[in-house]
CSV table of C-alpha atoms in Angstrom, one decimal:
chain,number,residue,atom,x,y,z
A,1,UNK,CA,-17.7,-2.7,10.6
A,2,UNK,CA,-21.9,-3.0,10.2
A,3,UNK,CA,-23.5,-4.4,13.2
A,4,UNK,CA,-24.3,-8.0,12.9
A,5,UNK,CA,-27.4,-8.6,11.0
A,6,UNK,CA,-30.8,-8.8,14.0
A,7,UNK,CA,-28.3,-6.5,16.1
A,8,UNK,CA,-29.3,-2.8,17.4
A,9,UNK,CA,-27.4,-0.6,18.9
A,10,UNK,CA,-29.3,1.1,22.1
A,11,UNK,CA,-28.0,4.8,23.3
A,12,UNK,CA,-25.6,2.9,25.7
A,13,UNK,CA,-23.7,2.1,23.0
A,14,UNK,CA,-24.5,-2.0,23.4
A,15,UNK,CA,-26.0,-4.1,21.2
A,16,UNK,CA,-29.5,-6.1,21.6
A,17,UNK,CA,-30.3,-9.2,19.9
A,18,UNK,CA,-33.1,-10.5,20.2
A,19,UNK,CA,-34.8,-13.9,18.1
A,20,UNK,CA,-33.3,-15.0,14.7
A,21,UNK,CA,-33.4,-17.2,11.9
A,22,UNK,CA,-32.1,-20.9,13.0
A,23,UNK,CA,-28.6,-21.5,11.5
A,24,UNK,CA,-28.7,-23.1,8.0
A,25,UNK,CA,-27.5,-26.9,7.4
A,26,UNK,CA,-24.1,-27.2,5.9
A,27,UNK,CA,-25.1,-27.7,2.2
A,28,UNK,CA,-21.6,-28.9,1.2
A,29,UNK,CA,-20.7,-32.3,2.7
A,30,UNK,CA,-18.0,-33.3,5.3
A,31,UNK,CA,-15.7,-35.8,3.7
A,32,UNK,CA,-17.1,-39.3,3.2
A,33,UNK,CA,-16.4,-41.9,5.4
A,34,UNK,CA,-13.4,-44.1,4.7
A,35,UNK,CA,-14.1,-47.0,7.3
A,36,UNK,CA,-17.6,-48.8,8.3
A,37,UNK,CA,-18.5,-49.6,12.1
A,38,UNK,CA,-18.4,-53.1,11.3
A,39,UNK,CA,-19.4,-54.4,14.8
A,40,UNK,CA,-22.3,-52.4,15.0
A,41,UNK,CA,-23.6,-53.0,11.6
A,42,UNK,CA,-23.1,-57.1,12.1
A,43,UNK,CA,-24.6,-56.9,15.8
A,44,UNK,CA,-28.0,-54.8,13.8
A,45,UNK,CA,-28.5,-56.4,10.9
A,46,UNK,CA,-29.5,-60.4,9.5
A,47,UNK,CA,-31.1,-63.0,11.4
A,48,UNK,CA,-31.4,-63.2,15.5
A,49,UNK,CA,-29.0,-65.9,15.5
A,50,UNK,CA,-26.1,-63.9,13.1
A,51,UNK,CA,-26.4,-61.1,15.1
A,52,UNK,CA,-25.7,-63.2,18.4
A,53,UNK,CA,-22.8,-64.9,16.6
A,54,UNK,CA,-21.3,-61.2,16.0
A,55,UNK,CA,-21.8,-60.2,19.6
A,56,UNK,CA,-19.5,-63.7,20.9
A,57,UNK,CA,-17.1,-62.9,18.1
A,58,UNK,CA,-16.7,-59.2,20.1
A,59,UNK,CA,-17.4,-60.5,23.7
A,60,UNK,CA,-16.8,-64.0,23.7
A,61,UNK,CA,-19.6,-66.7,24.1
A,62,UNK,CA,-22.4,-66.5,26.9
A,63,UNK,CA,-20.7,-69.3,29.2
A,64,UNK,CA,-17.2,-67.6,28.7
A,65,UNK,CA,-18.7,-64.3,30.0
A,66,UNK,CA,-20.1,-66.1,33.0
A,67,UNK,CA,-17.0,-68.2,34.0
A,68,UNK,CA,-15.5,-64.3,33.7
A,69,UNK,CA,-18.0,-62.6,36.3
A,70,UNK,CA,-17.8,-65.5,38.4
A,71,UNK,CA,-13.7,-65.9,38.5
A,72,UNK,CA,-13.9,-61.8,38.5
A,73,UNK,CA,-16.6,-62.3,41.4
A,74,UNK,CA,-14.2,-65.3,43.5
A,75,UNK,CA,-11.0,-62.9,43.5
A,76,UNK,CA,-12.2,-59.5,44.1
A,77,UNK,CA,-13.3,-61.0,47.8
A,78,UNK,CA,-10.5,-63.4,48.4
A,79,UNK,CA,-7.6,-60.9,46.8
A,80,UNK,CA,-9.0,-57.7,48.4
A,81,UNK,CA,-5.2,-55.5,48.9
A,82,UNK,CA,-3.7,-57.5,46.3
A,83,UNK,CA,-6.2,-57.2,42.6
A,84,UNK,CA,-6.8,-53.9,41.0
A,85,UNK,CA,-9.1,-54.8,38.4
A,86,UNK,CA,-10.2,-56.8,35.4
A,87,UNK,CA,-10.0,-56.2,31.2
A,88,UNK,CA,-11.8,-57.4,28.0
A,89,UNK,CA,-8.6,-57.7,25.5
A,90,UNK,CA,-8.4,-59.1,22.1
A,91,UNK,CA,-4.8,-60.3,21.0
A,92,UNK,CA,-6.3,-61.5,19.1
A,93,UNK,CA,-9.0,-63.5,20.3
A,94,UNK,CA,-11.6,-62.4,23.4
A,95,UNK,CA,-9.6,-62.8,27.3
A,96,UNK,CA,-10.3,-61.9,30.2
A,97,UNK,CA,-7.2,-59.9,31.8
A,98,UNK,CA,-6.8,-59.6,35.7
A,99,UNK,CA,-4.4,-56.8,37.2
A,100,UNK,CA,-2.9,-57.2,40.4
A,101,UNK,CA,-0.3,-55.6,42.6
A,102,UNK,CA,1.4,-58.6,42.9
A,103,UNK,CA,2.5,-61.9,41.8
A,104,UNK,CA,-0.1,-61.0,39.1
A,105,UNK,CA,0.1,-65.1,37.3
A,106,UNK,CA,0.7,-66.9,40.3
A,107,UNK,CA,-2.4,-65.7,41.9
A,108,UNK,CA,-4.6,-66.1,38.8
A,109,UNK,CA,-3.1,-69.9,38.5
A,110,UNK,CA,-4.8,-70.6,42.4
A,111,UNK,CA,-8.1,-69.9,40.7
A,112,UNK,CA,-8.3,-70.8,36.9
A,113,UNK,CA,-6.3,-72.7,34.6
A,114,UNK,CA,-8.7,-71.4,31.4
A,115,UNK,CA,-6.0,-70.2,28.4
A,116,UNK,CA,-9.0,-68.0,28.1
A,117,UNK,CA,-7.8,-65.4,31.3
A,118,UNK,CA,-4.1,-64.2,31.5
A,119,UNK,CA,-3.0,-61.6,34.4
A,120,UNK,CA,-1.0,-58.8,34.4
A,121,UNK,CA,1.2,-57.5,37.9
A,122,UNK,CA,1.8,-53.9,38.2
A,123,UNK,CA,4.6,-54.0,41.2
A,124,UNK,CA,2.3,-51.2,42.7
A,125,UNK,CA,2.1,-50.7,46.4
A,126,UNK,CA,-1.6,-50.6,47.1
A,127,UNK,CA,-1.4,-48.8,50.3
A,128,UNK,CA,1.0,-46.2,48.7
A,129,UNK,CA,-1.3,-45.4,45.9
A,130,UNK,CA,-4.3,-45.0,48.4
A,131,UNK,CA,-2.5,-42.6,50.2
A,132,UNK,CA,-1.0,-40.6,47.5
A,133,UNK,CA,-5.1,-40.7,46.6
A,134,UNK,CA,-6.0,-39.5,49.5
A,135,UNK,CA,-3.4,-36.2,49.6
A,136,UNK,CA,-5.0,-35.4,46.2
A,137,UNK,CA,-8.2,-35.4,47.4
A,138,UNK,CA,-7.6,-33.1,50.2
A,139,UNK,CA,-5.9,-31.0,47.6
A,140,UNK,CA,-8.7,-31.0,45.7
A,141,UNK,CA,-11.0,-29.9,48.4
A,142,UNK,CA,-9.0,-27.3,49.0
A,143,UNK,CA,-8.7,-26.1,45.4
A,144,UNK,CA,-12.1,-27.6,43.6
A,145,UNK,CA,-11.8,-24.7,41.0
A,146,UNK,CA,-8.4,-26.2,39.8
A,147,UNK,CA,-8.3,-29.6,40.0
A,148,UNK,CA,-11.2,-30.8,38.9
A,149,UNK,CA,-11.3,-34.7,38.5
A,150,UNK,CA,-8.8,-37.6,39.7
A,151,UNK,CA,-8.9,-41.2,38.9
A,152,UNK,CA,-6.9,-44.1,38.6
A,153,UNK,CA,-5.6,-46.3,35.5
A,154,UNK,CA,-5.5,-49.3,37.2
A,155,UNK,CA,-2.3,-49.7,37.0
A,156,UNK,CA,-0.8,-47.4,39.6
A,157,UNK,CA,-0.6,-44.4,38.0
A,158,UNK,CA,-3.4,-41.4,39.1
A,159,UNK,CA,-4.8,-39.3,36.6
A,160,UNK,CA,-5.3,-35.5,37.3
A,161,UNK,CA,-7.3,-33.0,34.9
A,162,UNK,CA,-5.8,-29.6,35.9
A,163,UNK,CA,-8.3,-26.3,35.1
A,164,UNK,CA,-5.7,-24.3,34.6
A,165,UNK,CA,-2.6,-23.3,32.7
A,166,UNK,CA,0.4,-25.7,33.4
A,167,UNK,CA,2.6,-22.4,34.1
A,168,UNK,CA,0.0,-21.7,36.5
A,169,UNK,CA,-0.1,-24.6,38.3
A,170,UNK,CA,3.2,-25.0,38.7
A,171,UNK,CA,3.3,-21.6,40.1
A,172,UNK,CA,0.3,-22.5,42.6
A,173,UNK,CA,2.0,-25.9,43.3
A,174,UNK,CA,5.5,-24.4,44.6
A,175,UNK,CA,3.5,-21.6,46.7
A,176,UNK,CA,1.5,-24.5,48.4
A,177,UNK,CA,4.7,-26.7,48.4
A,178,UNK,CA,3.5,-29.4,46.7
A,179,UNK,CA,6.0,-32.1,45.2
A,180,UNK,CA,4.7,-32.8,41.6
A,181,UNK,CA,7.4,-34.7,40.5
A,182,UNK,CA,6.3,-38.2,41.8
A,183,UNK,CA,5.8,-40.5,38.3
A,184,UNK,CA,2.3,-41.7,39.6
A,185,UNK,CA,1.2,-38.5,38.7
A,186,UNK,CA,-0.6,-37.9,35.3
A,187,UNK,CA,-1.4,-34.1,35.1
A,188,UNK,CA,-3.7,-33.7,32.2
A,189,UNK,CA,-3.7,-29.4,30.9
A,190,UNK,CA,-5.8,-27.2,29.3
A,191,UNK,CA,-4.5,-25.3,26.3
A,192,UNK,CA,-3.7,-21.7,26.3
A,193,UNK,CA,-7.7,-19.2,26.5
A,194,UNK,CA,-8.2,-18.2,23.2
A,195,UNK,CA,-9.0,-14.9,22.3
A,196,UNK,CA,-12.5,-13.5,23.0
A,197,UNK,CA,-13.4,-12.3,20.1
A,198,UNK,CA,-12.8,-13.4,16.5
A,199,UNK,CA,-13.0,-10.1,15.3
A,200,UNK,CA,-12.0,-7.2,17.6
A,201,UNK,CA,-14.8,-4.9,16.1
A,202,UNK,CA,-17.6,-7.0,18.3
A,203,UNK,CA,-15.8,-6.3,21.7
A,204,UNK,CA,-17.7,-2.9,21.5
A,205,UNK,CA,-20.9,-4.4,21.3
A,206,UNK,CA,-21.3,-6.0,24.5
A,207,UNK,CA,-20.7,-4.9,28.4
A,208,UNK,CA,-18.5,-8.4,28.7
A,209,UNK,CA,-18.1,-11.8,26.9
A,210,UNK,CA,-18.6,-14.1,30.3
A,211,UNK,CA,-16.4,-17.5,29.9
A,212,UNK,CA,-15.0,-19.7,32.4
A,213,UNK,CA,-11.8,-18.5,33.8
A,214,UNK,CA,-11.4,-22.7,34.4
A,215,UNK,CA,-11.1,-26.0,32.2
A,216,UNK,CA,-13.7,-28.2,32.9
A,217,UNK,CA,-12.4,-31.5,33.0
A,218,UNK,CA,-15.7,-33.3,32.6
A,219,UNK,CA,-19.2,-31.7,31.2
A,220,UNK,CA,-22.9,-33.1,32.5
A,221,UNK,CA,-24.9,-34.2,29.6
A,222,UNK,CA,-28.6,-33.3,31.0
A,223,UNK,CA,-29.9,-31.4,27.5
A,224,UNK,CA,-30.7,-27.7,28.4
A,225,UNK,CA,-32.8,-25.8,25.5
A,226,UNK,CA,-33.7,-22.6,25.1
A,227,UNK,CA,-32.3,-19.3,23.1
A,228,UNK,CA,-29.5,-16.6,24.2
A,229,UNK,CA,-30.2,-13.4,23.4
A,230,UNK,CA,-28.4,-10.0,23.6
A,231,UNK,CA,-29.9,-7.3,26.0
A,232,UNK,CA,-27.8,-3.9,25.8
A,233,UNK,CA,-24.9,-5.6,25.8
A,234,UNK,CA,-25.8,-8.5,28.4
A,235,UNK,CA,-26.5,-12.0,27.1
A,236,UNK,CA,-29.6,-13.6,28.6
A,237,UNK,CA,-31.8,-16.6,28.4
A,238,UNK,CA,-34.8,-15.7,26.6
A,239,UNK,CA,-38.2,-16.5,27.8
A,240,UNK,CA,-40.8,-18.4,26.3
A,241,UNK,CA,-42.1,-15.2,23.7
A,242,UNK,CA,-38.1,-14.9,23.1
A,243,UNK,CA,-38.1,-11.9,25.4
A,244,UNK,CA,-34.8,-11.5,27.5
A,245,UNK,CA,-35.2,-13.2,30.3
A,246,UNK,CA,-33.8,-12.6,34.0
A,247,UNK,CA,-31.1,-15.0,33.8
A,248,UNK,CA,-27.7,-14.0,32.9
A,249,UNK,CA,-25.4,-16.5,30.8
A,250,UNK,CA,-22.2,-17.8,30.7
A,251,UNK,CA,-20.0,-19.9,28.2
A,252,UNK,CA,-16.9,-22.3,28.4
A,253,UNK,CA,-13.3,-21.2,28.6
A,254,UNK,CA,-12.6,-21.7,25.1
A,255,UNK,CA,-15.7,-20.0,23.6
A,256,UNK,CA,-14.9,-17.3,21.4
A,257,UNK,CA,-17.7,-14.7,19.5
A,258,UNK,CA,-17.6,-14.3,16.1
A,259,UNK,CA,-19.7,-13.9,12.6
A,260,UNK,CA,-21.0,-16.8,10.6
A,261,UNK,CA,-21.2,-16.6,6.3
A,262,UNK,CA,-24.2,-14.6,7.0
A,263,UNK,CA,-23.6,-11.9,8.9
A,264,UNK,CA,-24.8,-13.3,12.5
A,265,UNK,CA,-23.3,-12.6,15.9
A,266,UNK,CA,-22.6,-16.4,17.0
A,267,UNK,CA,-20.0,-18.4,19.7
A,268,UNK,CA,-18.0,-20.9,18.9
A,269,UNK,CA,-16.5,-23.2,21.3
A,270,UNK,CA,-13.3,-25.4,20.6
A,271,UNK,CA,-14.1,-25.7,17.3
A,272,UNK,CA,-15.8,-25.0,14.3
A,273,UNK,CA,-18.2,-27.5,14.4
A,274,UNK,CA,-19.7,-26.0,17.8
A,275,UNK,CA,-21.3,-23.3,16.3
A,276,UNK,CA,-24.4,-21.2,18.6
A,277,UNK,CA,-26.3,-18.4,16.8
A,278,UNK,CA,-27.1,-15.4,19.2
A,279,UNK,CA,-30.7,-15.2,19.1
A,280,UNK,CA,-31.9,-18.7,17.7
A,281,UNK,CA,-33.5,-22.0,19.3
A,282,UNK,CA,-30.0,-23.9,20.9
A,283,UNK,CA,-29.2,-26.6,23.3
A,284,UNK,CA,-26.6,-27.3,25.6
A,285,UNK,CA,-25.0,-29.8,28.3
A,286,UNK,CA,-25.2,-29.2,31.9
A,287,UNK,CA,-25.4,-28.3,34.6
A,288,UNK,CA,-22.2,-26.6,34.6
A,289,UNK,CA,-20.6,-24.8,37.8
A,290,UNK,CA,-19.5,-21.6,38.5
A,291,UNK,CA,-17.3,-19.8,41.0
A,292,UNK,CA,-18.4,-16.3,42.2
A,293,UNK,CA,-14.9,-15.5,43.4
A,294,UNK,CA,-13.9,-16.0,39.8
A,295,UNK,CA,-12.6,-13.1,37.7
A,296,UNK,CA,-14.9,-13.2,34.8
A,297,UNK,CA,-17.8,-14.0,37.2
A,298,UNK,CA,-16.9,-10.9,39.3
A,299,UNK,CA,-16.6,-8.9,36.2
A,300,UNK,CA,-20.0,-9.9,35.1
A,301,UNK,CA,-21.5,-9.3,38.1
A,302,UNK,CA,-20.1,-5.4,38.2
A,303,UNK,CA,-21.3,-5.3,34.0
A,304,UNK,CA,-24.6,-6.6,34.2
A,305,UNK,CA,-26.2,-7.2,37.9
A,306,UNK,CA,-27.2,-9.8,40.7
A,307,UNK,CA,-29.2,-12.2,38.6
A,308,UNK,CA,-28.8,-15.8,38.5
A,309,UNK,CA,-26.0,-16.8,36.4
A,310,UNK,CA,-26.3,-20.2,34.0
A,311,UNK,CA,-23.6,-21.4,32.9
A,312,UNK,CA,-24.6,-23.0,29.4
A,313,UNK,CA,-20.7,-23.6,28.2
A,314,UNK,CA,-20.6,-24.4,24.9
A,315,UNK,CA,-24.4,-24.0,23.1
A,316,UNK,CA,-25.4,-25.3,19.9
A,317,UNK,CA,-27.8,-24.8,17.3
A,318,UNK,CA,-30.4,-27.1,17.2
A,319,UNK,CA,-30.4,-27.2,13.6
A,320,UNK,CA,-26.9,-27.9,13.3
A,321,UNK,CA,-27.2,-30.3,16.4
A,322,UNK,CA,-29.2,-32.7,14.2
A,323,UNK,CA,-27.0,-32.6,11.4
A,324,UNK,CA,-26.8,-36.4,10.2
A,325,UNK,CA,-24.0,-38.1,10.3
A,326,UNK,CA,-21.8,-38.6,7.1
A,327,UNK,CA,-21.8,-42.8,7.8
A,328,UNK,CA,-25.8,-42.3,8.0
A,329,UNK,CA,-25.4,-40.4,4.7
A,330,UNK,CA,-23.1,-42.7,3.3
A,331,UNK,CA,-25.4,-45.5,3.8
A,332,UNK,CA,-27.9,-43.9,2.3
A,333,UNK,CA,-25.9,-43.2,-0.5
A,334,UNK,CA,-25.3,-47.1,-1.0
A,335,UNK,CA,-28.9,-47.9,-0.3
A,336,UNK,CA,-29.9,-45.4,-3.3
A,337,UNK,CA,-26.9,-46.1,-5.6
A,338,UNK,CA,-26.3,-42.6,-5.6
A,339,UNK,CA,-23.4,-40.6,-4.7
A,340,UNK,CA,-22.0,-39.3,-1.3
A,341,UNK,CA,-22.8,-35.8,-2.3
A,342,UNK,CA,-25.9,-36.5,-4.0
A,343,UNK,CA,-27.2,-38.3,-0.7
A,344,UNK,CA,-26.3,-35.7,1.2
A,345,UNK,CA,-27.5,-32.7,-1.0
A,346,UNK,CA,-31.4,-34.7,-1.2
A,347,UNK,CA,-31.2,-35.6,3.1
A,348,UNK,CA,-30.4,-31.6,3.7
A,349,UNK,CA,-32.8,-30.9,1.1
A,350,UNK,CA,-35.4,-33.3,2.6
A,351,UNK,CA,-34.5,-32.4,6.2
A,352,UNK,CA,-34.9,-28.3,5.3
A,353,UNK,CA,-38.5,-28.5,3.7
A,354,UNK,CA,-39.6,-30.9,6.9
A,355,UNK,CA,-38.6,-28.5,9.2
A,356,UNK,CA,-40.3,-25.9,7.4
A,357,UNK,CA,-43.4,-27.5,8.2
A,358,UNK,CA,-42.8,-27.2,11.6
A,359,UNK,CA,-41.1,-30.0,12.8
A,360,UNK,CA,-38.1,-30.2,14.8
A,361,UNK,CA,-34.7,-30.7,13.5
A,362,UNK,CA,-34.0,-34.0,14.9
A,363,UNK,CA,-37.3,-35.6,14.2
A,364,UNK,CA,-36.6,-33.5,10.5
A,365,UNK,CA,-33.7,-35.8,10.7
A,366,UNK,CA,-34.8,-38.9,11.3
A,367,UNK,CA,-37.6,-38.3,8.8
A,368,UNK,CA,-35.0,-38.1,6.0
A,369,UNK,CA,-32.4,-40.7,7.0
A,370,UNK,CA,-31.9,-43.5,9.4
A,371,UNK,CA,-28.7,-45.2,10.8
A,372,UNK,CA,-29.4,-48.0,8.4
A,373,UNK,CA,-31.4,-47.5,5.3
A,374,UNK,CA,-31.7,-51.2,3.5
A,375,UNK,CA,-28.7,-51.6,2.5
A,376,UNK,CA,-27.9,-55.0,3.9
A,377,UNK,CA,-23.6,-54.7,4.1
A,378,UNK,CA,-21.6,-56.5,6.7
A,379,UNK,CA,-18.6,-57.4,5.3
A,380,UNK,CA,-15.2,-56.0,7.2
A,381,UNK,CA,-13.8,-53.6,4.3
A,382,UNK,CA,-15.7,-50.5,3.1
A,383,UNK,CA,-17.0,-51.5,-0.9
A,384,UNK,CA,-15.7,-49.4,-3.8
A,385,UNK,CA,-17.8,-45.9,-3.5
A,386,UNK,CA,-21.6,-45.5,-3.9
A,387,UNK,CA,-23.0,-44.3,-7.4
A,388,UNK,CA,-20.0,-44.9,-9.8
């Protein structure tokens, strides 16, 4: 198998990688929208007043909403022990829904006779649920690395997001003697770890592919930038010349390394959309833990040293990061009278020769094709197809 292209191979045996071409935009189109986002196109679009009328069609009228925070205001303080919380439902008109433990309509009836507001019981003990809360929390401290984030429906019922396997966690739950069997509990599992590598021949290339030996069950959002590179078989964070830099890098559970259409080394993470090129400009969500006593975080340490360790997860090009999307493309195509494909052949086309003139990819983007480009549709079914 050829080395990647950008890749050499040093005397170790390793590869380096170091800057790249950015990844191409997808020339042929994902498949075209079949359904509008009706609310936000009628809460966007016409006069001031028509878009108001849209936003009490979806939320009910200005003095509904306040006779809602006020009733929602009255019986969190007077019903503290007894309501759980309070809903926005259509069925099929806006209400306001309260939840309570108990005696869910009585109680509502000693504060509001509106139609407008219904209530719900869930026959939950309160004091139960807050205990059984509080033995998973204590878990939790104990095992942060595993379960990673608890919450409550509402309703009596507390979810968990598990890190690892269910085998596994069975396995740890009888050696700790935990019961798991009480129907409160809502165990949410990861998947089996894929694979490391997509095509066997790259394992050679590199002293370790670093993932999380752990699901995350929630990722932080603050944008990281920068560009991965390959250093004799060690990926680092490059510095601003796109030199390796001194941190080491790490990536999500279900990252796996593979080749694109063009022969570059790239990771993909959980699907094929999330698609990072080793080497080019990326960005990523964070920050993102890790645990030294882990067993990919002990193997990296033993492959490629004592620097810091950032946890980037699941990169993504930048380019392919602002790839628009289809209903941007699709109303486009409408606004033009022009096909699906065609609109999206001239944006990509558009957005390519912007970013050769230096721009970035988003404002590329946004230079080529808006959320809404003049054509004026608010109507609830999607119109025969553009350009026929």
């Amino acid at each position: 198998m050829p080395l990647p292209k950008g890749a050499k191979r040093g005397a170790s045996g390793f590869a380096t990688i170091g800057a790249v071409p950015p990844s191409a935009l997808p020339k042929i189109p994902p498949p075209m929208p079949t359904s509008l986002d009706t609310l936000a196109r009628q809460t966007s679009m016409g006069t001031p007043e028509e878009q108001a009328a849209a936003w009490e069609r979806a939320n009910g009228t200005a003095e509904f909403q306040r006779e809602f925070q006020r009733l929602r205001a009255e019986i969190e303080s007077a019903e503290a022990g007894n309501f759980s919380t309070v809903r926005l439902v259509r069925d099929p008109g806006v209400m306001g829904e309260f939840v309570f433990y108990r005696d869910g309509p009585a109680t509502l009836a000693k504060y509001t006779s509106d139609p407008r507001f219904r209530a719900v019981t869930t026959g939950v003990d309160p004091v139960d649920l807050a205990e059984l809360q509080q033995l998973w929390s204590r878990r939790m401290e104990e095992e942060a690395s595993t379960i990673s984030m608890m919450g409550s429906d509402g309703e009596g019922r507390l979810e968990l997001a598990v890190g690892i396997e269910e085998a596994e966690f069975r396995q740890l739950a009888r050696e700790k003697g935990w019961d798991i069997s009480d129907p409160r509990l809502d165990f949410r599992f990861p998947g089996p770890r894929p694979q490391p590598f997509l095509a066997p021949a790259l394992e050679s290339l590199v002293r370790l592919f670093p993932r999380e030996n752990n699901e995350a069950a929630i990722r932080l959002t603050a944008l990281g930038r920068g560009r991965v590179v390959l250093e004799d078989g060690c990926f680092r964070i490059a510095d601003a010349r796109g030199r390796p830099g001194e941190s080491l890098v790490m990536f999500a559970r279900d990252s796996q390394l593979g080749l694109d259409e063009q022969g570059y080394l790239v990771v993909r993470t959980g699907n094929e959309d999330r698609v990072y090129r080793i080497g080019e400009p990326g960005s990523w969500g964070g920050p993102n833990g890790y645990d030294e006593d882990s067993e990919d975080v002990r193997a990296l340490r033993k492959a490629c040293g004592n620097d810091e360790i950032v946890n980037i997860a699941a990169p993504q090009s930048s380019v392919l990061f602002a790839t628009p999307d289809p209903s941007w493309v699709l109303d486009y195509a409408y606004t033009k009278d022009i096909t699906y494909e065609r609109a999206w052949a001239r944006v990509i086309s558009c957005m390519e020769r912007q970013i050769e003139r230096g721009r970035e990819p988003m404002d590329a983007r946004d230079r080529c094709v808006q959320q809404y480009n003049g054509w004026d549709y608010r109507g609830e079914e999607l119109p025969p197809p553009p350009g026929q």
